[in-house]
Short mmCIF file of C-alpha atoms in Angstrom, two decimals:
data_model
loop_
_atom_site.label_atom_id
_atom_site.label_comp_id
_atom_site.label_asym_id
_atom_site.label_seq_id
_atom_site.Cartn_x
_atom_site.Cartn_y
_atom_site.Cartn_z
CA MET A 1 0.00 0.00 0.00
CA LEU A 2 0.92 3.65 -0.45
CA LEU A 3 -0.22 5.59 2.62
CA MET A 4 -0.88 9.32 2.31
CA ARG A 5 -2.38 12.16 4.31
CA ILE A 6 -4.06 15.04 2.51
CA GLY A 7 -5.54 18.33 3.67
CA ALA A 8 -4.56 21.53 5.44
CA PRO A 9 -1.78 21.48 8.07
CA GLY A 10 -3.14 20.06 11.29
CA ALA A 11 -6.26 18.74 9.55
CA GLU A 12 -4.83 16.04 7.29
CA ARG A 13 -6.90 12.94 6.68
CA PRO A 14 -5.47 9.47 5.93
CA VAL A 15 -5.97 7.92 2.51
CA VAL A 16 -4.44 5.06 0.52
CA ARG A 17 -3.25 5.85 -2.98
CA VAL A 18 -4.56 3.25 -5.43
CA GLY A 19 -3.67 4.93 -8.74
CA ASP A 20 -1.87 7.94 -10.13
CA LEU A 21 -5.03 10.03 -9.69
CA THR A 22 -7.09 8.02 -7.22
CA TYR A 23 -7.27 7.08 -3.56
CA VAL A 24 -9.44 5.38 -0.95
CA GLU A 25 -10.56 7.23 2.19
CA VAL A 26 -9.64 5.33 5.36
CA GLY A 27 -10.07 7.84 8.19
CA ASP A 28 -13.11 5.98 9.50
CA LEU A 29 -10.99 2.83 9.79
CA VAL A 30 -7.72 4.10 11.27
CA GLY A 31 -8.22 7.64 12.53
CA ASP A 32 -4.69 8.55 11.46
CA PHE A 33 -1.41 6.94 10.44
CA ASP A 34 0.04 7.27 13.92
CA ALA A 35 1.71 5.13 16.59
CA ALA A 36 -1.49 3.20 17.31
CA TYR A 37 -2.00 2.41 13.64
CA PHE A 38 1.56 1.21 13.06
CA ALA A 39 1.54 -0.91 16.21
CA ALA A 40 -1.59 -2.72 14.95
CA GLY A 41 -0.03 -3.44 11.54
CA HIS A 42 -1.19 -3.04 7.94
CA ASP A 43 -3.15 -6.25 7.37
CA ARG A 44 -6.62 -5.11 8.42
CA LEU A 45 -6.36 -1.93 6.37
CA ARG A 46 -5.06 -3.77 3.32
CA GLU A 47 -8.13 -6.00 3.26
CA ALA A 48 -10.52 -3.06 3.75
CA VAL A 49 -8.90 -1.04 0.95
CA ALA A 50 -9.20 -3.96 -1.46
CA ALA A 51 -12.90 -4.26 -0.60
CA ARG A 52 -13.51 -0.54 -1.14
CA VAL A 53 -11.73 -0.57 -4.48
CA GLU A 54 -13.84 -3.55 -5.52
CA ALA A 55 -16.98 -1.64 -4.49
CA GLY A 56 -15.93 1.45 -6.46
CA GLN A 57 -15.45 3.58 -3.33
CA VAL A 58 -12.59 5.53 -4.85
CA GLY A 59 -11.96 9.27 -4.93
CA GLU A 60 -9.84 11.41 -7.24
CA PHE A 61 -7.10 13.77 -6.14
CA ALA A 62 -8.17 17.35 -6.80
CA GLY A 63 -5.13 19.42 -5.94
CA GLU A 64 -5.35 18.97 -2.17
CA ARG A 65 -2.25 19.74 -0.13
CA ILE A 66 -0.25 16.60 0.61
CA GLY A 67 0.93 16.31 4.19
CA ALA A 68 3.60 14.06 5.65
CA PRO A 69 2.27 10.50 5.23
CA PHE A 70 2.31 9.79 8.98
CA ALA A 71 1.55 11.80 12.09
CA ARG A 72 4.27 13.50 14.14
CA PRO A 73 6.55 10.72 15.42
CA HIS A 74 7.83 10.14 18.92
CA GLN A 75 11.34 10.76 17.61
CA ILE A 76 13.33 11.39 14.43
CA ILE A 77 16.73 9.71 14.43
CA CYS A 78 19.28 10.35 11.70
CA ILE A 79 22.41 8.60 10.45
CA GLY A 80 25.36 10.78 9.45
CA LEU A 81 27.99 10.12 6.78
CA ASN A 82 26.31 6.91 5.63
CA TYR A 83 27.52 7.13 2.00
CA ARG A 84 31.24 6.74 1.38
CA ASP A 85 31.36 9.37 -1.34
CA HIS A 86 29.43 11.85 0.81
CA ALA A 87 31.93 11.37 3.64
CA ALA A 88 34.72 12.03 1.15
CA GLU A 89 33.19 15.27 -0.14
CA THR A 90 32.91 16.59 3.43
CA GLY A 91 36.52 15.63 4.19
CA GLN A 92 35.60 13.16 6.90
CA ALA A 93 36.45 9.51 7.42
CA VAL A 94 33.93 6.76 6.69
CA PRO A 95 32.60 5.82 10.15
CA ASP A 96 33.27 2.43 11.69
CA GLU A 97 29.84 2.54 13.35
CA PRO A 98 26.74 4.56 12.43
CA ILE A 99 26.85 8.20 13.52
CA LEU A 100 23.61 9.13 15.28
CA PHE A 101 21.91 12.47 15.78
CA THR A 102 18.33 13.58 16.27
CA LYS A 103 15.96 16.07 14.69
CA ALA A 104 13.07 17.67 16.55
CA PRO A 105 9.84 15.79 15.67
CA ASN A 106 8.11 19.09 14.85
CA THR A 107 10.42 19.55 11.84
CA LEU A 108 8.10 17.16 9.95
CA VAL A 109 6.17 18.81 7.09
CA GLY A 110 4.61 17.78 3.81
CA PRO A 111 6.63 16.99 0.68
CA ASP A 112 5.75 20.20 -1.13
CA ASP A 113 5.57 22.58 1.83
CA ASP A 114 7.91 25.57 1.96
CA VAL A 115 11.31 25.22 3.60
CA ARG A 116 11.82 28.24 5.85
CA GLN A 117 15.30 29.61 6.35
CA PRO A 118 15.92 30.12 10.08
CA ARG A 119 16.97 33.47 11.52
CA GLY A 120 20.71 33.97 11.33
CA SER A 121 21.14 31.20 8.75
CA THR A 122 23.96 31.57 6.22
CA LYS A 123 24.56 27.97 5.09
CA LEU A 124 21.22 26.30 4.39
CA ASP A 125 21.71 22.92 2.70
CA TRP A 126 19.79 20.01 1.18
CA GLU A 127 19.99 16.20 1.61
CA VAL A 128 17.83 13.65 -0.22
CA GLU A 129 17.38 10.62 2.04
CA LEU A 130 15.58 7.32 2.42
CA GLY A 131 13.46 7.32 5.57
CA ILE A 132 12.45 4.27 7.58
CA VAL A 133 9.20 4.26 9.58
CA ILE A 134 9.17 1.86 12.51
CA GLY A 135 6.23 -0.54 12.84
CA ARG A 136 6.48 -1.91 16.36
CA ARG A 137 8.14 -1.22 19.69
CA THR A 138 11.65 -2.45 19.17
CA SER A 139 14.76 -2.99 21.27
CA TYR A 140 17.72 -5.39 21.37
CA LEU A 141 17.10 -7.04 18.02
CA ASP A 142 19.26 -10.12 17.53
CA SER A 143 20.19 -9.48 13.90
CA PRO A 144 19.69 -7.17 10.91
CA GLU A 145 17.39 -9.80 9.40
CA GLU A 146 15.12 -9.53 12.43
CA ALA A 147 14.84 -5.80 11.76
CA ARG A 148 12.72 -6.46 8.67
CA ALA A 149 9.69 -7.30 10.83
CA ALA A 150 10.09 -4.02 12.73
CA ILE A 151 9.78 -1.79 9.65
CA ALA A 152 6.39 -0.36 8.63
CA GLY A 153 7.62 1.17 5.39
CA TRP A 154 9.82 3.52 3.43
CA VAL A 155 9.52 7.25 2.70
CA LEU A 156 11.33 9.98 0.79
CA CYS A 157 12.77 12.70 3.06
CA ASN A 158 14.77 15.91 2.70
CA ASP A 159 17.10 16.22 5.70
CA VAL A 160 17.38 20.02 5.49
CA SER A 161 20.45 21.31 7.35
CA GLU A 162 21.97 24.60 8.47
CA ARG A 163 25.70 23.93 8.25
CA ALA A 164 26.91 26.95 10.22
CA PHE A 165 24.63 25.98 13.10
CA GLN A 166 25.62 22.32 12.74
CA ILE A 167 29.40 22.64 12.45
CA GLU A 168 30.54 26.10 13.51
CA ARG A 169 28.47 26.71 16.64
CA GLY A 170 29.84 23.85 18.78
CA GLY A 171 27.96 21.09 20.55
CA GLN A 172 25.77 18.59 18.75
CA TRP A 173 24.63 18.41 15.12
CA SER A 174 20.98 18.64 16.18
CA LYS A 175 21.05 22.43 16.41
CA GLY A 176 21.68 22.57 12.66
CA LYS A 177 19.00 20.00 11.91
CA SER A 178 15.96 20.97 13.96
CA ALA A 179 14.57 24.26 12.67
CA GLU A 180 10.93 24.39 11.61
CA THR A 181 10.22 22.77 8.19
CA PHE A 182 13.57 20.91 8.19
CA ASN A 183 12.09 17.45 7.47
CA PRO A 184 9.80 17.35 4.43
CA ALA A 185 8.50 13.77 4.08
CA GLY A 186 6.36 11.98 1.51
CA PRO A 187 4.36 12.10 -0.67
CA TRP A 188 3.60 8.56 0.46
CA LEU A 189 4.78 5.85 2.80
CA ALA A 190 5.37 2.66 0.84
CA THR A 191 4.71 -0.49 2.84
CA PRO A 192 7.53 -3.05 2.54
CA GLU A 193 6.00 -5.21 -0.18
CA GLU A 194 5.84 -2.19 -2.50
CA ILE A 195 9.65 -1.97 -2.78
CA ASP A 196 11.41 -4.98 -4.32
CA ASP A 197 14.91 -4.09 -3.14
CA VAL A 198 15.38 -1.16 -0.78
CA ASN A 199 19.16 -1.54 -1.22
CA ALA A 200 19.00 -0.63 -4.93
CA LEU A 201 16.94 2.58 -5.15
CA GLY A 202 18.03 5.46 -7.33
CA MET A 203 17.83 8.92 -5.75
CA TRP A 204 18.30 12.48 -7.00
CA LEU A 205 17.94 16.14 -6.05
CA ASP A 206 17.85 19.34 -8.15
CA VAL A 207 18.18 22.97 -7.06
CA ASN A 208 16.67 25.53 -9.44
CA GLY A 209 16.58 22.88 -12.17
CA GLU A 210 20.27 21.92 -11.81
CA ARG A 211 21.11 18.37 -10.78
CA ARG A 212 23.02 18.41 -7.50
CA GLN A 213 22.67 14.88 -6.13
CA THR A 214 22.58 11.56 -7.95
CA GLY A 215 22.99 8.38 -5.96
CA SER A 216 21.72 4.97 -4.97
CA THR A 217 20.95 3.28 -1.70
CA ALA A 218 23.31 0.56 -2.95
CA THR A 219 26.25 2.72 -1.85
CA MET A 220 25.20 3.06 1.80
CA VAL A 221 27.86 2.18 4.35
CA PHE A 222 25.19 0.67 6.64
CA ASP A 223 22.04 -0.68 4.98
CA PRO A 224 18.58 0.04 6.46
CA PHE A 225 18.25 -3.30 8.25
CA THR A 226 21.68 -2.96 9.81
CA ILE A 227 20.74 0.54 10.95
CA VAL A 228 17.55 -0.56 12.69
CA HIS A 229 19.34 -3.47 14.36
CA TYR A 230 22.13 -1.12 15.50
CA LEU A 231 19.75 1.51 16.87
CA SER A 232 17.85 -1.12 18.83
CA GLN A 233 20.97 -1.82 20.90
CA PHE A 234 21.03 1.74 22.27
CA LEU A 235 17.43 2.95 22.46
CA VAL A 236 13.82 1.82 22.23
CA LEU A 237 12.21 2.51 18.86
CA GLU A 238 8.49 3.23 18.99
CA PRO A 239 5.81 2.62 16.32
CA GLY A 240 5.76 5.56 13.92
CA ASP A 241 9.32 6.69 14.66
CA LEU A 242 11.26 8.01 11.65
CA VAL A 243 14.85 7.11 10.85
CA ASN A 244 16.65 9.13 8.15
CA THR A 245 19.43 6.98 6.70
CA GLY A 246 21.91 9.45 5.21
CA THR A 247 22.52 11.19 1.91
CA PRO A 248 24.62 10.60 -1.22
CA PRO A 249 27.19 13.16 -2.45
CA GLY A 250 26.27 16.50 -3.95
CA VAL A 251 25.24 18.52 -0.91
CA GLY A 252 25.91 22.24 -1.02
CA MET A 253 28.61 22.03 1.61
CA GLY A 254 30.58 19.61 -0.57
CA LEU A 255 30.64 21.71 -3.72
CA ARG A 256 33.73 23.79 -4.60
CA PRO A 257 33.02 26.53 -3.85
CA PRO A 258 30.15 25.63 -1.51
CA VAL A 259 26.63 26.58 -2.65
CA TYR A 260 23.82 27.20 -0.18
CA LEU A 261 20.09 27.75 -0.43
CA ARG A 262 18.51 31.20 -0.42
CA PRO A 263 14.92 32.41 -0.32
CA GLY A 264 13.34 31.94 -3.73
CA ASP A 265 15.25 28.76 -4.53
CA LEU A 266 13.38 25.64 -5.68
CA ILE A 267 14.35 22.16 -4.41
CA GLU A 268 13.09 19.06 -6.26
CA LEU A 269 13.99 15.51 -5.25
CA GLY A 270 12.93 11.89 -5.60
CA ILE A 271 13.65 8.23 -4.88
CA ASP A 272 12.58 5.29 -7.04
CA GLY A 273 9.17 4.03 -5.93
CA LEU A 274 8.77 6.75 -3.28
CA GLY A 275 7.64 9.68 -5.40
CA THR A 276 8.96 13.21 -5.64
CA GLN A 277 9.02 16.42 -3.63
CA ARG A 278 9.06 20.12 -4.57
CA GLN A 279 9.87 22.83 -2.04
CA HIS A 280 10.39 26.57 -2.26
CA VAL A 281 12.78 28.22 0.16
CA VAL A 282 11.22 31.17 1.99
CA ALA A 283 12.71 33.91 4.17
CA PRO A 284 12.93 33.78 7.98
CA ARG A 285 9.83 34.78 9.90
#
């Protein structure tokens, strides 16, 4: 299934995309795509959607705003320097173990919502990433293979970053990762059976029509299942949690000379099977 939420911010309703232009309403069945939904699993909804499609209970998209495809998570955990060529462009060593940092959960916005530059920002950057949504309460997994059963699905994310805040202001990376609008997600959450091989997905990002990032999940240092297994040794993952898995090369910080986002810029990005995003950069409030 392809899970989506459409409608105004704060009033999104859950739907399941069943065609390029069509969807099935499911708010009466699940309330929202939130922790309670993910903990219960997809099976009941999958059967109900099939029945509604068979009965012709299908709507057509009509230009509604697309929200993030799941409600605000308990936590957003990110993996740094998880592509060898991205580590090289930043001048840092490939890590021996996954580098962890967090983003504030309220950074989550829809795939086409504006990205707002924070006050004092001088080095606003982009990062196309594969996101993992957790499907059950998880800790101390025995193996990466066991992690498969803990994953509810996959999602396209933009791990927006402010590099001066992240690198030049001391302390932890989170201060350069947690401004409002810094985690566009969607347009849909693909349940696991929708993606044949999550370790072979093409990914790209353009700024103002110019290709900046081209990559593949095949070049990750730590694959998604290894990441979930690793995280489970240090913290408890909750249903609906989001894990951003790192970005391929081509970020603004890695260009020579560096290039950063400014108000008026247009970011477009995509991952195979997970759709595309389109964000305008707007000035600080």
